[in-house]
Coordinates of C-alpha atoms and ligand atoms in Angstrom, one line a residue:
X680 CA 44.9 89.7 91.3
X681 CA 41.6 87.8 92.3
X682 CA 41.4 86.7 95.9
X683 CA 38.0 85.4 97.1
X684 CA 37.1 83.3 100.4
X685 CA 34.3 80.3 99.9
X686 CA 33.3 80.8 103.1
X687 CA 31.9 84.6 102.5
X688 CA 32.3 84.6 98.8
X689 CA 34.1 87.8 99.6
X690 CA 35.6 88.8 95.9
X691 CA 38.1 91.6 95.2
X692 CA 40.3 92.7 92.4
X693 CA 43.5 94.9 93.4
X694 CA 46.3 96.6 91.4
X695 CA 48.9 98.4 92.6
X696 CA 52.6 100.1 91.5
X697 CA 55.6 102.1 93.4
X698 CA 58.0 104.1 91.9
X699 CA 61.3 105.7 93.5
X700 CA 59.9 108.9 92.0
X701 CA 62.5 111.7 90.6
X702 CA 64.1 113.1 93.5
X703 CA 65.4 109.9 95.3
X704 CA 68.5 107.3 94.7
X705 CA 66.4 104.4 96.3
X706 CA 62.8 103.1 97.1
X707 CA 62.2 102.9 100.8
X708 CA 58.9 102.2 100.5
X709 CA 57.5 98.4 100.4
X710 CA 53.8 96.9 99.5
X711 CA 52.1 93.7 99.8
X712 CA 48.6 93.5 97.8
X713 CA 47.5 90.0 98.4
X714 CA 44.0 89.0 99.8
X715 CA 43.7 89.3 102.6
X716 CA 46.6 91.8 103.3
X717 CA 46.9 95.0 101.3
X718 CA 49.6 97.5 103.4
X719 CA 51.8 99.9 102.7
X720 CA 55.4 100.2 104.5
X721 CA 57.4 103.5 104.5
X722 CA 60.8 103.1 105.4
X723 CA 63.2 105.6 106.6
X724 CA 66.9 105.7 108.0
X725 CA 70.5 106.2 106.7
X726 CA 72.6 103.5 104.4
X727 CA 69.8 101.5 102.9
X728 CA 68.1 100.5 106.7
X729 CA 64.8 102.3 105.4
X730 CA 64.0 100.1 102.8
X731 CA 64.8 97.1 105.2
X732 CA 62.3 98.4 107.8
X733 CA 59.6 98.6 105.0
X734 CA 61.1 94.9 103.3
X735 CA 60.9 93.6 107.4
X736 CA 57.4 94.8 108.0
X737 CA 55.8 93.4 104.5
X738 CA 57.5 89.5 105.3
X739 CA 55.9 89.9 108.8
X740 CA 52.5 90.3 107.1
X741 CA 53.1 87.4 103.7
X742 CA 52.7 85.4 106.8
X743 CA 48.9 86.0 107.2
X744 CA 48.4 85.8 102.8
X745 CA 45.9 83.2 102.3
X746 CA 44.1 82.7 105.4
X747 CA 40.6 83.2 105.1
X748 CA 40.0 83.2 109.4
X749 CA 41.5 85.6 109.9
X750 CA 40.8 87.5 113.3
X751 CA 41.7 91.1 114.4
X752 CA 44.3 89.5 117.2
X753 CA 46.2 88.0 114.4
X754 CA 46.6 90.6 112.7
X755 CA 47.7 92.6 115.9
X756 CA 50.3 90.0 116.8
X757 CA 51.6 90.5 113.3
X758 CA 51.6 94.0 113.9
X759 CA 54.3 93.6 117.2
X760 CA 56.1 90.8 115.1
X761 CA 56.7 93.4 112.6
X762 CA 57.5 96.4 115.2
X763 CA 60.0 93.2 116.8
X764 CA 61.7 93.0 113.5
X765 CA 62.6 96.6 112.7
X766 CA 62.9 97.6 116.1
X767 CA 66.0 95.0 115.5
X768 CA 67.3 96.3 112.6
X769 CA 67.4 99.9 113.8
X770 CA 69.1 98.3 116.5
X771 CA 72.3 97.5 114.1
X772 CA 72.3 100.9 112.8
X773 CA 74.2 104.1 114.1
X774 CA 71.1 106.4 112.5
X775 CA 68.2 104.6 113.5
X776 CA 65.8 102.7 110.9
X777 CA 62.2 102.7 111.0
X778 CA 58.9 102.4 108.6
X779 CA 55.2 103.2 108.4
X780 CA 52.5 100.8 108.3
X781 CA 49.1 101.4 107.1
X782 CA 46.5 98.7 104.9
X783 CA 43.5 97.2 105.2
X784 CA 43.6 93.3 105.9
X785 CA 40.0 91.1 105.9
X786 CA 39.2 89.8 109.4
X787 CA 36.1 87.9 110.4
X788 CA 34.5 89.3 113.3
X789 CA 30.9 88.0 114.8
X790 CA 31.4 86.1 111.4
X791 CA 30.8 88.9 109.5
X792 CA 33.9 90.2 106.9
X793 CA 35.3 93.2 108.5
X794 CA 38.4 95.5 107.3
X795 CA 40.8 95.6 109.8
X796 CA 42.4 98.9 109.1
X797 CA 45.5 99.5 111.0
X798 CA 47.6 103.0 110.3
X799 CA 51.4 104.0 112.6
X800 CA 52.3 107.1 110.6
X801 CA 51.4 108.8 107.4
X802 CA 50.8 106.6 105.0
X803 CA 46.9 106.7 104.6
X804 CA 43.7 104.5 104.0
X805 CA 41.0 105.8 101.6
X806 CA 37.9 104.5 100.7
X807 CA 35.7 105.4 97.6
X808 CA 32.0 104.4 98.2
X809 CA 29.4 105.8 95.8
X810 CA 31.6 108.9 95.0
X811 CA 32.5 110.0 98.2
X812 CA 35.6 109.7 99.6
X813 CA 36.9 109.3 103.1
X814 CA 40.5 109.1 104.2
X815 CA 39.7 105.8 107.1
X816 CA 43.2 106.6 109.2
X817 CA 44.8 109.5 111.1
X818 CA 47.9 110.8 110.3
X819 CA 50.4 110.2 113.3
X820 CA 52.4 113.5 112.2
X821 CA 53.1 116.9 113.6
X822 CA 51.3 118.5 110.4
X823 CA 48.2 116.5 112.0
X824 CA 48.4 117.6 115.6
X825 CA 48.6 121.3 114.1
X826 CA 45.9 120.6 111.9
X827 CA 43.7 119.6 115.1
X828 CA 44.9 122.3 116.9
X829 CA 43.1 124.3 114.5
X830 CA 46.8 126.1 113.6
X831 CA 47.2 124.6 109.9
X832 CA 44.3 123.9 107.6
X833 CA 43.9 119.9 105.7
X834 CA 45.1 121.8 102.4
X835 CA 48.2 123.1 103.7
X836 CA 49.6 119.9 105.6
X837 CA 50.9 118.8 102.1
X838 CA 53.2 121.5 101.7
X839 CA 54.1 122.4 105.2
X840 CA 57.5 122.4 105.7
X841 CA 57.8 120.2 108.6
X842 CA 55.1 117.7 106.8
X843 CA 57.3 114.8 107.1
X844 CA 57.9 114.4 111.2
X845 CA 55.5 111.6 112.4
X846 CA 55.1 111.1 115.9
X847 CA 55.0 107.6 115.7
X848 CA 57.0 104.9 113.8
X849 CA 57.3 101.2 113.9
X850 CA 60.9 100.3 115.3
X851 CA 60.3 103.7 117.6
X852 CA 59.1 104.0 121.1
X853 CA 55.4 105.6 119.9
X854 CA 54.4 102.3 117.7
X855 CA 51.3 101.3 119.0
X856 CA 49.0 101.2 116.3
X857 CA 45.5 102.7 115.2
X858 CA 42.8 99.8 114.3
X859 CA 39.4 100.7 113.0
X860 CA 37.2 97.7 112.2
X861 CA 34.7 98.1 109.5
X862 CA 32.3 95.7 107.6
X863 CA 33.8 95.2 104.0
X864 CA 31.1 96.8 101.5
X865 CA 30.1 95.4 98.0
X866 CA 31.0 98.1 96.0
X867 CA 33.4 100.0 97.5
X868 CA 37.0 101.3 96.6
X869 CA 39.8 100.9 98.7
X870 CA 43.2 102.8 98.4
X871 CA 46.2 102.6 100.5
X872 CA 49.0 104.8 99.6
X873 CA 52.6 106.4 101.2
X874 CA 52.8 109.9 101.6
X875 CA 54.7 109.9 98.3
X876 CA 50.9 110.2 96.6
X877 CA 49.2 112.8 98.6
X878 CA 52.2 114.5 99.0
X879 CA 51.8 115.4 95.6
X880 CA 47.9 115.3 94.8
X881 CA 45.1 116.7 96.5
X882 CA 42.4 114.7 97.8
X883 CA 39.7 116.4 94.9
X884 CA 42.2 115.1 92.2
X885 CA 42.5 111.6 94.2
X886 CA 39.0 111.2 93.9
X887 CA 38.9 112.2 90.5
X888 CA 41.3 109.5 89.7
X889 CA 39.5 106.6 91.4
X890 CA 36.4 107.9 89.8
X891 CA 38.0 107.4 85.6
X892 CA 36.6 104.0 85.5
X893 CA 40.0 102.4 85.3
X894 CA 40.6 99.0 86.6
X895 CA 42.6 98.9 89.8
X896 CA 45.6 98.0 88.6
X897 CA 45.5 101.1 85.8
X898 CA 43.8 103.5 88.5
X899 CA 47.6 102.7 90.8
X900 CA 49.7 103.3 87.5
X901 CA 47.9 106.5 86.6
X902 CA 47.7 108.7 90.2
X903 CA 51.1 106.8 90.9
X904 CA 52.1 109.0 87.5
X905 CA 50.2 111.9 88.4
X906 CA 52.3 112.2 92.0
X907 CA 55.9 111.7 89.1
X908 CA 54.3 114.9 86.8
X909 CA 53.3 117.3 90.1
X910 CA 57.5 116.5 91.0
X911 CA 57.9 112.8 92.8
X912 CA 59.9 114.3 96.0
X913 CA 59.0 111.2 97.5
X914 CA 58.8 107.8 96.3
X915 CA 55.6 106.6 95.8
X916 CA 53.5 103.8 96.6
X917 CA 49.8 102.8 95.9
X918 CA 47.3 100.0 96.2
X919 CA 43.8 100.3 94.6
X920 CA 41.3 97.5 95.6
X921 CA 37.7 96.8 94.7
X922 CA 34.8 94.7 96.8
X923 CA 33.9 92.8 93.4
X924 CA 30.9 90.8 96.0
X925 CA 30.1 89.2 99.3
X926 CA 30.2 92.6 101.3
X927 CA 27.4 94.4 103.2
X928 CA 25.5 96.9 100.6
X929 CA 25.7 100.6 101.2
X930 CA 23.7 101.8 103.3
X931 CA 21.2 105.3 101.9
X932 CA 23.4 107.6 104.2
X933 CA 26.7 106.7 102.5
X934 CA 25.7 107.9 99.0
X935 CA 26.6 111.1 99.0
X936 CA 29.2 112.5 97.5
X937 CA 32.1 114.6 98.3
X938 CA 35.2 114.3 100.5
X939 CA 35.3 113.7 104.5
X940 CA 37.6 112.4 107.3
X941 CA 36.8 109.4 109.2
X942 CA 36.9 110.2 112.6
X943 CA 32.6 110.6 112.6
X944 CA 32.4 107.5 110.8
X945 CA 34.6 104.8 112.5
X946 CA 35.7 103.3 115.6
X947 CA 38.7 102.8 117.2
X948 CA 39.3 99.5 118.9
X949 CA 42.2 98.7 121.4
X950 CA 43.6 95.6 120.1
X951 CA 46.9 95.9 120.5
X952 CA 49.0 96.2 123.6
X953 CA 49.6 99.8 124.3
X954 CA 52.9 101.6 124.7
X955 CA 52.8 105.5 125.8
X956 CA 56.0 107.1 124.9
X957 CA 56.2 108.9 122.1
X958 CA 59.3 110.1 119.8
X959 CA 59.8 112.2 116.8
X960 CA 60.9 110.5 113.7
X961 CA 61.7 112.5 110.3
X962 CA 61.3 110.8 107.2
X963 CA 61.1 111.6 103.2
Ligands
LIG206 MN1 57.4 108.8 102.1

């Protein structure tokens, strides 16, 4: 898939694949990889309500496919459509329903083509720029508080026990939503994944795999196969994406390589409306 803007000549090629993986009945999980929207849903709850969460939050955002003017406001109004819509379906279940959301969609912002990246739960944002990779969301999960707390370590969140309570959910009570805004770079690599992938594979053997050479589409089927041969607990869902042209260059300081966590590197803007309470949600 080709998308490209004549207004920026912003051009980028994506791929991506899900699979129910080896240990579950059904695929929960939903993906939209269409320029400008590339997210991930993770959908959870009892007698097929998960993977109508996840199906509810991707139509919310084939809304937005297409537009080239994008602006981070629309793209936090489709956020609260989206948290509208599952909120309702959980609302017609006896066990609850709810989904993650995480993705990069391409806003303009002073004119200039920005990433919106927006992240409620695990599911994750990487990006691959000159070798180094950088996870570009937070994980809104126990396993992450603990691991800020300084009481679990990045490597063991993956296969601690209790890796898969998040702390906030769309269709819950804790759904606001995490935006970073960053200016989209000729160049780089973008992946957006559900916990299904890095459940399963470290982040030295994710970067590995972005680094083969494959086209985007081959680089989703082959880490999406390498999560199925470490076990597939999960079902798993990837998007690959490269800035063919029209981005900013990198800049000297992002050439390193290596593997870091965004928080030094980004922002977080407030463009959504906020909601404070929080709630526990388990999902697979
Ligand atoms: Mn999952």
């Amino acid at each position: 898939m080709i998308g490209s803007s004549p207004a920026t000549d912003i051009s980028v090629t994506s791929g991506s694949h899900t699979d129910t993986g080896l240990r579950r009945s059904v695929n929960e999980d939903a993906l939209l990889a269409d320029y400008p929207v590339f997210i991930v849903a993770d959908g959870m709850g009892g007698h097929e309500a998960g993977d109508r969460a996840a199906a509810a939050v991707v139509e919310e955002f084939r809304a937005l496919v297409g537009r080239e003017d994008l602006r981070p406001e629309d793209v936090a109004a489709t956020v609260e459509r989206a948290h509208a819509a599952v909120s309702t379906i959980a609302a017609g279940t006896t066990r609850g329903a709810g989904s993650t959301l995480t993705g990069v969609v391409a806003v303009r912002q002073h004119d200039i083509p920005h990433w919106l990246v927006v992240n409620v739960g695990d599911s994750r944002v990487y990006r691959l720029l000159s070798e180094r990779l950088e996870q570009l969301t937070i994980d809104h999960s126990v396993a992450q508080e603990m691991v800020d707390a300084g009481q679990l370590t990045r490597e063991q969140m993956a296969t601690y026990e209790g890796r898969n309570v998040i702390t906030r959910a769309m269709g819950g009570e804790g759904s606001r939503a995490d935006f970073w805004l960053l200016p989209i770079v000729t160049g780089e690599r973008i992946v957006v994944c559900s916990d299904g992938l890095t459940g399963e594979i470290t982040d030295e053997a994710l970067r590995a795999g972005l680094m083969m050479g494959g086209s985007p589409a081959q680089t989703a089927h082959s880490l999406v196969g390498q999560a199925l041969s470490h076990g597939g607990r999960d079902n798993i869902s990837t998007i690959v994406l490269d800035v063919v042209a029209g981005g900013i260059h990198p800049r000297l300081e992002d050439t390193t390589g290596g593997f870091v966590h965004s928080e030094s590197v980004t922002s977080t803007i407030e463009v959504a409306t906020a909601r404070s309470s929080r709630r526990r949600t388990t999902h697979g």
